[in-house]
CSV table of C-alpha atoms in Angstrom, one decimal:
chain,number,residue,atom,x,y,z
P,1,ASP,CA,17.1,-37.5,-29.7
P,2,SER,CA,15.2,-39.2,-26.8
P,3,GLY,CA,17.1,-37.1,-24.5
P,4,VAL,CA,19.5,-40.5,-22.6
P,5,THR,CA,23.0,-39.7,-23.4
P,6,GLN,CA,25.2,-42.6,-23.9
P,7,THR,CA,29.3,-42.5,-24.4
P,8,PRO,CA,31.7,-43.7,-26.3
P,9,LYS,CA,29.8,-44.2,-29.2
P,10,HIS,CA,32.3,-46.9,-30.6
P,11,LEU,CA,34.5,-48.9,-28.9
P,12,ILE,CA,37.5,-51.3,-30.0
P,13,THR,CA,39.1,-53.0,-27.4
P,14,ALA,CA,41.0,-56.2,-28.3
P,15,THR,CA,39.8,-59.4,-26.2
P,16,GLY,CA,40.6,-59.5,-22.2
P,17,GLN,CA,40.3,-56.5,-22.0
P,18,ARG,CA,37.4,-54.3,-19.4
P,19,VAL,CA,36.2,-50.9,-20.9
P,20,THR,CA,33.1,-49.0,-18.4
P,21,LEU,CA,29.8,-47.8,-20.6
P,22,ARG,CA,28.2,-44.7,-19.2
P,23,CYS,CA,24.8,-43.5,-19.6
P,24,SER,CA,22.9,-40.2,-18.7
P,25,PRO,CA,19.0,-41.3,-18.3
P,26,ARG,CA,16.7,-38.4,-19.4
P,27,SER,CA,16.0,-35.7,-17.0
P,28,GLY,CA,13.6,-37.2,-13.5
P,29,ASP,CA,13.7,-40.5,-15.4
P,30,LEU,CA,15.0,-42.8,-12.2
P,31,SER,CA,14.7,-46.5,-13.4
P,32,VAL,CA,17.9,-47.5,-16.2
P,33,TYR,CA,18.2,-50.1,-17.8
P,34,TRP,CA,20.9,-52.1,-20.2
P,35,TYR,CA,20.0,-54.3,-23.1
P,36,GLN,CA,22.8,-56.3,-24.9
P,37,GLN,CA,22.2,-56.3,-29.3
P,38,SER,CA,23.7,-58.6,-30.8
P,39,LEU,CA,22.3,-60.6,-34.2
P,40,ASP,CA,22.4,-63.9,-33.0
P,41,GLN,CA,20.7,-63.1,-30.0
P,42,GLY,CA,18.8,-60.2,-30.6
P,43,LEU,CA,18.1,-57.1,-27.8
P,44,GLN,CA,18.3,-59.0,-24.4
P,45,PHE,CA,18.3,-57.1,-21.0
P,46,LEU,CA,21.2,-57.1,-18.9
P,47,ILE,CA,19.7,-54.8,-15.4
P,48,GLN,CA,17.9,-52.9,-14.1
P,49,TYR,CA,18.7,-50.0,-11.8
P,50,TYR,CA,15.9,-47.7,-9.9
P,51,ASN,CA,17.0,-44.1,-8.4
P,52,GLY,CA,21.2,-45.6,-7.5
P,53,GLU,CA,19.2,-49.6,-6.1
P,54,GLU,CA,19.7,-53.2,-8.8
P,55,ARG,CA,16.0,-53.5,-8.9
P,56,ALA,CA,16.2,-56.3,-11.9
P,57,LYS,CA,19.1,-58.5,-13.4
P,58,GLY,CA,18.3,-60.0,-17.2
P,59,ASN,CA,20.5,-61.6,-18.5
P,60,ILE,CA,23.3,-60.9,-17.3
P,61,LEU,CA,27.3,-62.1,-17.8
P,62,GLU,CA,29.4,-62.5,-14.3
P,63,ARG,CA,32.2,-60.8,-15.8
P,64,PHE,CA,29.5,-57.8,-16.0
P,65,SER,CA,28.7,-55.3,-13.8
P,66,ALA,CA,27.0,-52.0,-13.2
P,67,GLN,CA,26.2,-49.8,-10.7
P,68,GLN,CA,23.8,-46.0,-10.5
P,69,PHE,CA,25.2,-42.9,-9.1
P,70,PRO,CA,24.3,-40.2,-6.8
P,71,ASP,CA,22.9,-38.3,-10.0
P,72,LEU,CA,21.1,-41.4,-11.5
P,73,HIS,CA,24.0,-41.9,-14.3
P,74,SER,CA,25.0,-45.2,-14.4
P,75,GLU,CA,27.9,-47.0,-16.1
P,76,LEU,CA,28.1,-50.7,-17.4
P,77,ASN,CA,31.2,-52.3,-17.0
P,78,LEU,CA,32.5,-55.0,-19.3
P,79,SER,CA,35.8,-57.3,-17.8
P,80,SER,CA,37.9,-59.7,-19.6
P,81,LEU,CA,36.3,-59.1,-22.5
P,82,GLU,CA,35.6,-61.8,-25.6
P,83,LEU,CA,34.7,-61.7,-28.7
P,84,GLY,CA,31.3,-62.3,-28.5
P,85,ASP,CA,30.8,-59.9,-26.6
P,86,SER,CA,31.4,-57.6,-29.4
P,87,ALA,CA,27.3,-55.8,-30.3
P,88,LEU,CA,25.6,-52.7,-29.8
P,89,TYR,CA,24.9,-52.0,-26.3
P,90,PHE,CA,21.4,-49.6,-25.5
P,91,CYS,CA,20.5,-48.1,-22.1
P,92,ALA,CA,17.5,-47.0,-21.9
P,93,SER,CA,15.4,-44.0,-19.3
P,94,SER,CA,12.2,-44.4,-17.2
P,95,VAL,CA,10.2,-42.2,-15.0
P,96,GLY,CA,10.1,-44.7,-12.1
P,97,THR,CA,8.2,-48.2,-12.7
P,98,GLY,CA,5.2,-49.1,-12.2
P,99,PRO,CA,1.9,-49.6,-14.6
P,100,VAL,CA,2.4,-45.8,-14.9
P,101,ASN,CA,5.4,-45.0,-15.2
P,102,THR,CA,7.4,-48.0,-17.5
P,103,GLU,CA,7.4,-46.2,-21.2
P,104,ALA,CA,11.4,-46.8,-21.6
P,105,PHE,CA,13.3,-44.6,-23.4
P,106,PHE,CA,16.6,-45.6,-25.9
P,107,GLY,CA,20.0,-44.2,-26.1
P,108,GLN,CA,21.8,-43.9,-29.4
P,109,GLY,CA,24.0,-46.7,-28.4
P,110,THR,CA,27.7,-47.7,-27.7
P,111,ARG,CA,28.9,-49.9,-30.8
P,112,LEU,CA,32.0,-52.1,-28.9
P,113,THR,CA,34.6,-54.0,-31.6
P,114,VAL,CA,36.3,-56.7,-29.8
P,115,VAL,CA,39.3,-57.4,-31.5
Q,1,GLY,CA,10.9,-66.4,-16.6
Q,2,GLU,CA,9.2,-64.6,-19.2
Q,3,ASN,CA,9.7,-65.9,-23.2
Q,4,VAL,CA,8.6,-63.9,-26.6
Q,5,GLU,CA,7.8,-65.0,-30.0
Q,6,GLN,CA,7.5,-63.1,-32.8
Q,7,HIS,CA,6.7,-63.4,-36.5
Q,8,PRO,CA,7.2,-63.2,-38.8
Q,9,SER,CA,10.8,-62.3,-39.7
Q,10,THR,CA,10.7,-60.7,-42.6
Q,11,LEU,CA,7.2,-58.9,-44.5
Q,12,SER,CA,7.9,-57.7,-47.7
Q,13,VAL,CA,4.1,-55.6,-48.6
Q,14,GLN,CA,3.8,-53.2,-51.5
Q,15,GLU,CA,3.4,-49.6,-50.8
Q,16,GLY,CA,-0.2,-48.9,-49.2
Q,17,ASP,CA,-1.0,-51.9,-47.9
Q,18,SER,CA,-1.8,-52.9,-44.6
Q,19,ALA,CA,1.4,-54.8,-42.4
Q,20,VAL,CA,0.1,-57.2,-39.5
Q,21,ILE,CA,3.5,-58.0,-37.0
Q,22,LYS,CA,2.0,-61.3,-34.3
Q,23,CYS,CA,3.6,-61.9,-31.1
Q,24,THR,CA,3.2,-64.5,-28.0
Q,25,TYR,CA,4.4,-64.4,-24.8
Q,26,SER,CA,4.4,-67.4,-22.0
Q,27,ASP,CA,3.8,-65.3,-18.7
Q,28,SER,CA,0.4,-64.8,-17.6
Q,29,ALA,CA,1.2,-62.5,-15.0
Q,30,SER,CA,2.8,-60.2,-18.2
Q,31,ASN,CA,0.8,-56.4,-18.0
Q,32,TYR,CA,2.9,-54.5,-20.0
Q,33,PHE,CA,3.1,-54.8,-24.0
Q,34,PRO,CA,5.5,-51.7,-26.1
Q,35,TRP,CA,6.7,-52.4,-29.9
Q,36,TYR,CA,9.3,-50.8,-30.9
Q,37,LYS,CA,10.3,-49.4,-34.4
Q,38,GLN,CA,14.8,-49.2,-35.0
Q,39,GLU,CA,16.4,-48.3,-37.7
Q,40,LEU,CA,19.6,-49.4,-39.4
Q,41,GLY,CA,22.0,-48.3,-37.2
Q,42,LYS,CA,19.6,-46.2,-34.7
Q,43,ARG,CA,18.1,-46.6,-31.3
Q,44,PRO,CA,14.6,-48.6,-30.8
Q,45,GLN,CA,12.0,-46.2,-30.7
Q,46,LEU,CA,8.5,-46.6,-28.6
Q,47,ILE,CA,5.9,-46.5,-31.4
Q,48,ILE,CA,2.4,-47.9,-29.6
Q,49,ASP,CA,2.4,-49.9,-26.4
Q,50,ILE,CA,-0.9,-51.1,-25.1
Q,51,ARG,CA,-1.5,-52.2,-20.7
Q,52,SER,CA,-3.7,-55.5,-20.1
Q,53,ASN,CA,-6.7,-53.7,-19.2
Q,54,VAL,CA,-7.0,-52.6,-22.7
Q,55,GLY,CA,-7.6,-54.8,-25.3
Q,56,GLU,CA,-7.1,-52.4,-28.9
Q,57,LYS,CA,-4.9,-49.2,-28.9
Q,58,LYS,CA,-5.1,-47.0,-32.2
Q,59,ASP,CA,-2.1,-44.2,-32.6
Q,60,GLN,CA,-3.2,-43.1,-36.4
Q,61,ARG,CA,-2.6,-45.3,-38.7
Q,62,ILE,CA,-1.0,-47.9,-36.1
Q,63,ALA,CA,-2.9,-49.9,-33.8
Q,64,VAL,CA,-2.3,-53.1,-31.5
Q,65,THR,CA,-4.3,-55.4,-29.8
Q,66,LEU,CA,-3.8,-57.9,-26.9
Q,67,ASN,CA,-5.6,-61.3,-26.7
Q,68,LYS,CA,-4.9,-62.3,-22.7
Q,69,THR,CA,-6.6,-65.6,-22.7
Q,70,ALA,CA,-4.7,-66.7,-26.1
Q,71,LYS,CA,-1.6,-64.1,-24.4
Q,72,HIS,CA,-0.4,-63.6,-27.7
Q,73,PHE,CA,-0.8,-59.5,-29.1
Q,74,SER,CA,-0.2,-57.7,-32.4
Q,75,LEU,CA,0.8,-54.5,-34.1
Q,76,HIS,CA,-1.2,-53.5,-37.4
Q,77,ILE,CA,0.4,-50.9,-40.3
Q,78,THR,CA,-2.3,-49.5,-42.0
Q,79,GLU,CA,-1.1,-47.5,-45.4
Q,80,THR,CA,1.7,-48.2,-45.3
Q,81,GLN,CA,4.4,-46.1,-46.5
Q,82,PRO,CA,8.1,-45.6,-48.2
Q,83,GLU,CA,9.8,-44.6,-44.5
Q,84,ASP,CA,7.8,-47.3,-42.3
Q,85,SER,CA,10.2,-49.7,-43.3
Q,86,ALA,CA,12.5,-50.8,-40.1
Q,87,VAL,CA,12.8,-53.7,-37.6
Q,88,TYR,CA,9.7,-53.3,-35.4
Q,89,PHE,CA,10.1,-55.0,-32.4
Q,90,CYS,CA,7.7,-56.2,-29.4
Q,91,ALA,CA,8.2,-57.4,-25.8
Q,92,ALA,CA,6.6,-57.5,-22.0
Q,93,THR,CA,6.8,-56.9,-18.8
Q,94,TYR,CA,5.4,-57.3,-15.3
Q,95,SER,CA,5.2,-53.8,-14.8
Q,96,GLY,CA,4.4,-53.1,-10.8
Q,97,GLY,CA,6.7,-54.9,-8.4
Q,98,GLY,CA,9.2,-52.5,-9.4
Q,99,ALA,CA,12.0,-54.8,-12.1
Q,100,ASP,CA,10.6,-53.7,-15.1
Q,101,GLY,CA,13.2,-54.9,-18.3
Q,102,LEU,CA,11.8,-56.2,-21.3
Q,103,THR,CA,11.9,-59.6,-22.6
Q,104,PHE,CA,12.0,-58.5,-26.9
Q,105,GLY,CA,10.6,-60.5,-29.7
Q,106,LYS,CA,13.5,-61.2,-32.0
Q,107,GLY,CA,12.7,-58.5,-34.3
Q,108,THR,CA,10.6,-58.0,-37.7
Q,109,HIS,CA,12.0,-56.6,-40.4
Q,110,LEU,CA,9.8,-55.0,-42.9
Q,111,ILE,CA,9.9,-54.5,-46.3
Q,112,ILE,CA,7.6,-51.8,-47.8
Q,113,GLN,CA,7.8,-52.2,-51.4
Q,114,PRO,CA,7.0,-49.0,-53.7
């Protein structure tokens, strides 16, 4: 168990809908990252938050957004869902940022299926 | 941005033999290189990492080497065992600027033949 908790584990929804994925980082970790894993694109970095502030954006679509709350949990919002958004969404957390605190630990993931 | 290439995509070795997976990166500023192991249906797990100020790091049967000049790094697994069967991902990032999302390779499916 990595200590990173993601809910829900599975989600099935229809095209055009909106969903919210939730992540609780390891105790003491300030950085939260979201990754998307699909068969054709592999593991792709979406976005990073550090202590409530957005730090970096990767290949995140405009239909997707995220935030990190004062208690450090994070939510990833996916809207206007398309079939191609079906994937495993992982959250990871690390102590902080910088050379010493970069080790990232992954949650179990949320499997999103868009039908 | 960073681009990480990983080879081979599939690697089959006999139990007890060694396995080597290679990655190259494009951004010379990258300074942190972790390796993750992912079993089917499970989360990626960090197995070893290396920073740009060292050339090699070992942890029991696993070792990672880094060549900054050539911008490539490799994972070496010795005395392979059935439980080593999994998909292995290399990754790279610049750690120090506050934004350190990982860029991953496409993964190597390691198969350990009994």
